[in-house]
Amino acid sequence: ARRAKELGGPIVISTDSHAPTHLHNLSFGVDTARRGWLERADVANTLPFERFIARFAAHHAARRRARGSRLH
């Protein structure tokens, strides 16, 4: 988690639930984020909706620019 943050990758915490009884698995993701010294602002799905969308829009735009520069 810490390395992903250092590299600027988007981070989300998910339960990977396939049934409501699996939702308790969220605590494992939160614990992993804490061990990596992540804070609430580092985790995309803790942001208000507008900031969540803006974060991914900026990330995807940067990736498109990087891919474009490799083509030339």
Backbone as JSON, one array per atom type, in Angstrom:
{
  "sequence": "ARRAKELGGPIVISTDSHAPTHLHNLSFGVDTARRGWLERADVANTLPFERFIARFAAHHAARRRARGSRLH",
  "N": [[0.83, -1.18, 0.0], [1.94, 1.23, 0.78], [3.92, 1.63, -1.17], [2.38, 1.8, -3.5], [1.11, 4.2, -2.99], [3.36, 5.91, -3.0], [4.03, 5.72, -5.69], [1.91, 6.96, -6.85], [-0.37, 5.67, -7.62], [-3.88, 4.91, -7.93], [-5.78, 4.11, -5.06], [-8.03, 1.88, -3.7], [-10.26, 0.47, -1.29], [-11.62, -2.65, -1.0], [-14.09, -5.2, -0.43], [-14.35, -7.42, -1.96], [-16.66, -8.84, -2.03], [-19.03, -11.42, -2.45], [-21.34, -12.05, -1.38], [-23.64, -10.84, 1.08], [-22.77, -11.65, 3.62], [-20.06, -11.55, 3.46], [-19.21, -8.98, 3.71], [-17.94, -8.14, 6.01], [-15.28, -8.46, 5.53], [-14.12, -6.1, 4.83], [-12.68, -4.95, 6.88], [-10.17, -6.17, 6.74], [-8.99, -4.98, 4.51], [-8.88, -2.32, 5.37], [-7.16, -2.59, 7.56], [-4.82, -3.38, 6.2], [-4.31, -1.07, 4.7], [-3.78, 0.73, 6.77], [-1.46, -0.42, 7.86], [0.24, 0.2, 5.82], [0.61, 2.87, 6.19], [-1.32, 4.54, 5.12], [-3.63, 7.21, 4.76], [-6.97, 8.47, 5.23], [-7.42, 10.3, 3.1], [-5.81, 9.23, 1.13], [-7.11, 7.07, 0.1], [-9.2, 6.3, -2.42], [-11.98, 5.6, -2.42], [-12.94, 6.76, -0.11], [-13.38, 9.34, -0.47], [-15.39, 12.33, -1.09], [-17.96, 12.13, -3.6], [-17.54, 13.87, -5.88], [-14.79, 14.51, -5.72], [-13.75, 11.94, -5.89], [-14.42, 11.18, -8.54], [-12.99, 13.18, -9.9], [-10.35, 12.54, -9.18], [-9.92, 10.06, -10.48], [-10.36, 10.81, -13.12], [-8.21, 12.57, -13.56], [-6.09, 10.79, -13.16], [-6.48, 8.94, -15.27], [-6.21, 10.64, -17.47], [-3.52, 11.37, -17.25], [-2.32, 8.88, -17.71], [-3.11, 8.44, -20.36], [-1.71, 10.51, -21.62], [0.92, 9.69, -21.07], [1.06, 7.25, -22.47], [0.71, 8.21, -25.03], [3.05, 9.68, -25.41], [4.93, 7.69, -25.64], [4.45, 6.64, -28.06], [5.59, 8.19, -29.95]],
  "CA": [[0.0, 0.0, 0.0], [2.81, 2.41, 0.85], [4.58, 1.79, -2.47], [1.36, 2.28, -4.43], [0.95, 5.63, -2.7], [4.56, 6.59, -3.49], [3.99, 5.75, -7.16], [0.78, 7.77, -7.29], [-1.46, 4.84, -8.11], [-5.12, 5.06, -7.17], [-5.96, 3.05, -4.07], [-9.38, 1.69, -3.17], [-10.41, -0.66, -0.39], [-12.77, -3.43, -1.42], [-14.29, -6.45, 0.29], [-14.47, -8.49, -2.95], [-17.79, -9.63, -1.53], [-19.96, -12.08, -3.36], [-22.53, -12.25, -0.57], [-23.66, -9.89, 2.21], [-22.02, -12.15, 4.78], [-18.63, -11.3, 3.24], [-18.92, -7.55, 3.86], [-17.04, -7.93, 7.15], [-13.89, -8.5, 5.05], [-13.62, -4.74, 4.66], [-11.7, -4.66, 7.93], [-8.84, -6.61, 6.3], [-8.48, -3.92, 3.63], [-8.57, -1.15, 6.2], [-5.94, -2.92, 8.31], [-3.69, -3.35, 5.26], [-4.04, 0.34, 4.4], [-3.16, 1.32, 7.96], [-0.08, -0.92, 7.95], [1.01, 0.91, 4.8], [0.62, 4.27, 6.59], [-2.25, 5.32, 4.32], [-4.64, 7.99, 5.47], [-8.26, 8.52, 4.54], [-7.3, 11.05, 1.85], [-5.09, 8.41, 0.16], [-7.98, 5.99, -0.36], [-10.15, 6.96, -3.31], [-13.39, 5.41, -2.1], [-13.35, 7.48, 1.1], [-13.54, 10.73, -0.87], [-16.7, 12.72, -1.6], [-18.14, 11.68, -4.97], [-16.93, 14.78, -6.86], [-13.33, 14.34, -5.66], [-13.5, 10.59, -6.37], [-14.47, 11.24, -10.01], [-11.88, 14.03, -10.36], [-9.1, 11.81, -9.0], [-9.76, 9.07, -11.54], [-10.25, 11.52, -14.4], [-6.83, 13.06, -13.65], [-5.22, 9.62, -13.3], [-6.62, 8.4, -16.63], [-5.64, 11.61, -18.41], [-2.06, 11.24, -17.17], [-1.96, 7.62, -18.38], [-3.26, 8.64, -21.81], [-0.58, 11.34, -22.05], [2.14, 8.87, -21.02], [1.0, 6.31, -23.58], [0.89, 8.98, -26.27], [4.45, 10.09, -25.56], [5.73, 6.53, -26.01], [4.17, 6.29, -29.45], [6.35, 9.09, -30.87]],
  "C": [[0.88, 1.25, 0.0], [3.47, 2.68, -0.5], [3.6, 2.3, -3.52], [1.13, 3.77, -4.24], [2.14, 6.41, -3.25], [4.55, 6.74, -5.0], [2.81, 6.53, -7.72], [-0.38, 6.96, -7.84], [-2.72, 5.05, -7.3], [-5.31, 3.85, -6.25], [-7.43, 3.05, -3.65], [-9.35, 0.49, -2.24], [-11.7, -1.36, -0.76], [-12.87, -4.7, -0.59], [-14.22, -7.64, -0.66], [-15.6, -9.43, -2.55], [-18.63, -10.2, -2.65], [-21.26, -12.41, -2.64], [-22.49, -11.25, 0.59], [-22.86, -10.35, 3.42], [-20.51, -11.93, 4.64], [-18.24, -9.85, 3.48], [-17.99, -7.26, 5.04], [-15.56, -7.96, 6.73], [-13.3, -7.12, 4.81], [-12.55, -4.41, 5.7], [-10.29, -5.1, 7.54], [-8.2, -5.57, 5.39], [-8.09, -2.68, 4.4], [-7.29, -1.41, 6.99], [-4.7, -2.88, 7.42], [-3.32, -1.91, 4.92], [-3.34, 1.02, 5.58], [-1.72, 0.86, 8.12], [0.83, -0.24, 6.93], [1.05, 2.41, 5.03], [-0.27, 5.13, 5.69], [-3.21, 6.06, 5.24], [-5.9, 8.03, 4.63], [-8.15, 9.21, 3.19], [-6.56, 10.26, 0.76], [-5.96, 7.34, -0.48], [-9.14, 6.6, -1.13], [-11.6, 6.78, -2.88], [-13.77, 5.9, -0.7], [-13.62, 8.95, 0.78], [-15.0, 11.05, -1.2], [-16.77, 12.41, -3.1], [-17.41, 12.55, -5.99], [-15.41, 14.63, -6.88], [-12.92, 12.96, -6.15], [-13.43, 10.59, -7.89], [-13.29, 12.05, -10.54], [-10.55, 13.3, -10.24], [-8.88, 10.81, -10.13], [-9.67, 9.71, -12.91], [-8.82, 12.01, -14.59], [-5.87, 11.89, -13.86], [-5.28, 9.07, -14.73], [-6.06, 9.35, -17.68], [-4.12, 11.51, -18.42], [-1.59, 9.97, -17.87], [-2.07, 7.76, -19.89], [-2.09, 9.47, -22.35], [0.71, 10.51, -22.09], [2.18, 7.87, -22.16], [1.26, 7.02, -24.9], [2.34, 9.36, -26.49], [5.33, 8.91, -25.96], [5.53, 6.15, -27.48], [4.98, 7.12, -30.43], [7.81, 8.86, -30.76]]
}
